[in-house]
Amino acid sequence: MSDAKNAEWWKTGVIYQIYPRSFMDSDGDGIGDLAGIESRLDHLVRLGIDAIWISPFYPSPMVDFGYDVSDYTDVDPLFGTMADFERLLAAVHARGLKLLLDFVPCHSSDRHPWFLESRSSRDNPKRDWYVWRDPLPGGGPPTNWIAEFGGSTWEWDEGTGQYYLHSFLPEQPTINWRNPQARAAMLDAMRFWFDRGVDGFRVDAVDHAAPNPERGDNPVNAAWEGPEGHTMSLLAAHSRHQPEVFDVVRDMRALARTYPEEKLLVGEAYGEIREFIEYYGAELDGFQLPFNFLLINAEWNPVIVAGLVDAYEAALPEGAWPNWVLGNHDRARIATRAGPGQAAVAATLLLTLRGTPTIYQGDELGMENVEIPADRVVDPWEINMPGQGLGRDPERAPLAWDAGAGGGFTTGEPWLPMDTRPGLNVAAQEGDPASMLNLHRRLLRLRRAEPALMQGDYRTLSVDDAVFCYERVRNGRRIGVALNFSDRARPMDLGGETLFSTTGDDARTGDLAPNEGRVVRLA
Ligand code: NOJ
Ligand code: MG
């Protein structure tokens, strides 16, 4: 393969997200760590993925569980050491996998030395590394903006008599990317990991990178029907997806391009299709993969899902490569949203649509949201805005490796309660041909064997209130997919030879079984 081809490994690759606190604990403190990840890499090799993205493991006070970074170029002792990281990276590469880290550009921790300096006085050289503003003439915060986790985005600093901006928690002050020194320091942090051999980054909450407080209040979102005081009750007209964000994204991509094998950038920016599509960049000089969260928010209904697939396919700029996501550490598990019966259909969808899939750890087992008793809640979003279903602990519960105490995840007390139902662990699913784990392996094997699935064109064939059918075509080879979103048997409208069925019978013909997903080779 030529270098240029190789640099596009992610077009045929499958990404697997590791939430490091919950993957594997090596030292018995109940919290997953880097050595734990290394000890379980063979699970990922057998699964058949190509790249791992690890959520933040940098030094952090952990107020937002690592998304509050106090040092961008080190490892938090909770997760291990720099030597552990180096070993993990080598082990990942030795298995032919890629490693993506998580870059958190829009805010640091309020404990980061940069912010400590910035808040120390108005004339500190790093004052402008963060976003400081005076109160309104009559007093009070500069704008009405609401932070993502509730409350004003402005935090009063008594010491220097100004407000600082934070898009999430007050402990996550917004970094000012308009300041050239701050910008250079952040890009240096990216370079630090690239130079060590990291293959790319998932870039956190990037739509918040260049807020414009000068433009004033955000307008009320008249369509909002959710809880009062929620960030979505205002339209983020001046705070998110600002035009200047794209300068930041282009700078990151320019850096990624300086390496012989270009680094991969996956961008996290929730929004409407027209909003997140922009992150490809006007000249495709932005992120290679701006996350497509359409299915993470969608109602599980075939007509709605088919409509989203068509809308996204139609909106993609020329030359842009698609991607799909069903779950992550911020959203309810797919098996909970779609119902456990539909989890296999959802997996079939994710792994046969056109574009790079990202699998959230545990979805390969069909993990569901775990109920968190009130006294075990730790997510600040749930703590700030309780009882509204916003908390993220349920999808962050540790993965179970076996049926033993601590689920083979830890010899200690897991940091969140675990789902200990028999069958929801790796060992139990290993030997069961009908398990979700083996279903994922079969699907990933099929995907790899079928260029039409990896790279073929996409076309919707039909959809009704129960069944969604589409095809993938490459060099005359046609692969059809039929997904039964209902729990009743339905007629199968695609002929052809069966290649895969969620029922476990990969030669199955005739009607679709309840909750069946089937992949066929069309004549
Ligand atoms: C998105 C991350 O996925 C989420 O976990 C985090 O709380 C926010 N960004 C803030 O960094
Ligand atoms: Mg540990």
PDB file of N, CA and C and ligand atoms in Angstrom, residues 64 67 104 107 149 168 172 202 204-205 268 329-330 392 396, ligand 1:
ATOM      1  N   ASP A  64     -14.868  16.389  36.407  1.00  0.00           N
ATOM      2  CA  ASP A  64     -15.648  15.862  35.276  1.00  0.00           C
ATOM      3  C   ASP A  64     -14.974  14.591  34.740  1.00  0.00           C
ATOM      4  N   TYR A  67     -12.232  15.041  32.048  1.00  0.00           N
ATOM      5  CA  TYR A  67     -12.436  16.093  31.041  1.00  0.00           C
ATOM      6  C   TYR A  67     -12.142  17.474  31.642  1.00  0.00           C
ATOM      7  N   VAL A 104      -8.793  17.690  24.810  1.00  0.00           N
ATOM      8  CA  VAL A 104      -9.834  18.527  25.410  1.00  0.00           C
ATOM      9  C   VAL A 104      -9.428  19.992  25.244  1.00  0.00           C
ATOM     10  N   HIS A 107     -11.455  23.682  27.345  1.00  0.00           N
ATOM     11  CA  HIS A 107     -11.298  24.084  28.738  1.00  0.00           C
ATOM     12  C   HIS A 107     -10.213  23.251  29.385  1.00  0.00           C
ATOM     13  N   PHE A 149     -23.758  21.966  32.030  1.00  0.00           N
ATOM     14  CA  PHE A 149     -24.171  21.189  33.205  1.00  0.00           C
ATOM     15  C   PHE A 149     -25.016  22.028  34.160  1.00  0.00           C
ATOM     16  N   PHE A 168     -18.854  24.346  30.588  1.00  0.00           N
ATOM     17  CA  PHE A 168     -19.342  23.174  31.334  1.00  0.00           C
ATOM     18  C   PHE A 168     -19.344  23.530  32.825  1.00  0.00           C
ATOM     19  N   GLN A 172     -14.053  24.077  34.929  1.00  0.00           N
ATOM     20  CA  GLN A 172     -13.538  23.888  33.554  1.00  0.00           C
ATOM     21  C   GLN A 172     -13.522  25.216  32.801  1.00  0.00           C
ATOM     22  N   ARG A 202      -9.513  12.130  19.240  1.00  0.00           N
ATOM     23  CA  ARG A 202     -10.911  12.537  19.255  1.00  0.00           C
ATOM     24  C   ARG A 202     -10.877  13.894  19.953  1.00  0.00           C
ATOM     25  N   ASP A 204     -12.578  16.942  21.842  1.00  0.00           N
ATOM     26  CA  ASP A 204     -13.741  17.140  22.711  1.00  0.00           C
ATOM     27  C   ASP A 204     -14.462  18.469  22.479  1.00  0.00           C
ATOM     28  N   ALA A 205     -15.776  18.415  22.424  1.00  0.00           N
ATOM     29  CA  ALA A 205     -16.662  19.592  22.525  1.00  0.00           C
ATOM     30  C   ALA A 205     -16.156  20.801  21.741  1.00  0.00           C
ATOM     31  N   GLU A 268     -15.768  16.036  18.048  1.00  0.00           N
ATOM     32  CA  GLU A 268     -17.042  15.950  18.766  1.00  0.00           C
ATOM     33  C   GLU A 268     -17.734  17.303  18.754  1.00  0.00           C
ATOM     34  N   HIS A 329     -19.891   7.534  26.259  1.00  0.00           N
ATOM     35  CA  HIS A 329     -19.938   7.657  27.720  1.00  0.00           C
ATOM     36  C   HIS A 329     -20.839   8.794  28.186  1.00  0.00           C
ATOM     37  N   ASP A 330     -21.498   9.458  27.240  1.00  0.00           N
ATOM     38  CA  ASP A 330     -22.373  10.582  27.599  1.00  0.00           C
ATOM     39  C   ASP A 330     -23.849  10.295  27.351  1.00  0.00           C
ATOM     40  N   ARG A 392     -24.882  10.525  33.658  1.00  0.00           N
ATOM     41  CA  ARG A 392     -24.158   9.658  32.734  1.00  0.00           C
ATOM     42  C   ARG A 392     -23.526   8.449  33.408  1.00  0.00           C
ATOM     43  N   ARG A 396     -21.705   4.426  32.198  1.00  0.00           N
ATOM     44  CA  ARG A 396     -20.270   4.388  32.500  1.00  0.00           C
ATOM     45  C   ARG A 396     -19.885   3.235  33.424  1.00  0.00           C
TER      46      ARG A 396
HETATM   47  C1  NOJ B   1     -17.854  15.943  26.068  1.00  0.00           C
HETATM   48  C2  NOJ B   1     -17.378  14.756  26.821  1.00  0.00           C
HETATM   49  O1  NOJ B   1     -17.644  13.590  26.090  1.00  0.00           O
HETATM   50  C3  NOJ B   1     -18.065  14.792  28.161  1.00  0.00           C
HETATM   51  O2  NOJ B   1     -17.902  13.596  28.877  1.00  0.00           O
HETATM   52  C4  NOJ B   1     -17.529  15.970  28.922  1.00  0.00           C
HETATM   53  O3  NOJ B   1     -18.206  16.100  30.137  1.00  0.00           O
HETATM   54  C5  NOJ B   1     -17.709  17.260  28.114  1.00  0.00           C
HETATM   55  N1  NOJ B   1     -17.375  17.125  26.745  1.00  0.00           N
HETATM   56  C6  NOJ B   1     -16.845  18.360  28.674  1.00  0.00           C
HETATM   57  O4  NOJ B   1     -15.505  18.139  28.357  1.00  0.00           O
END
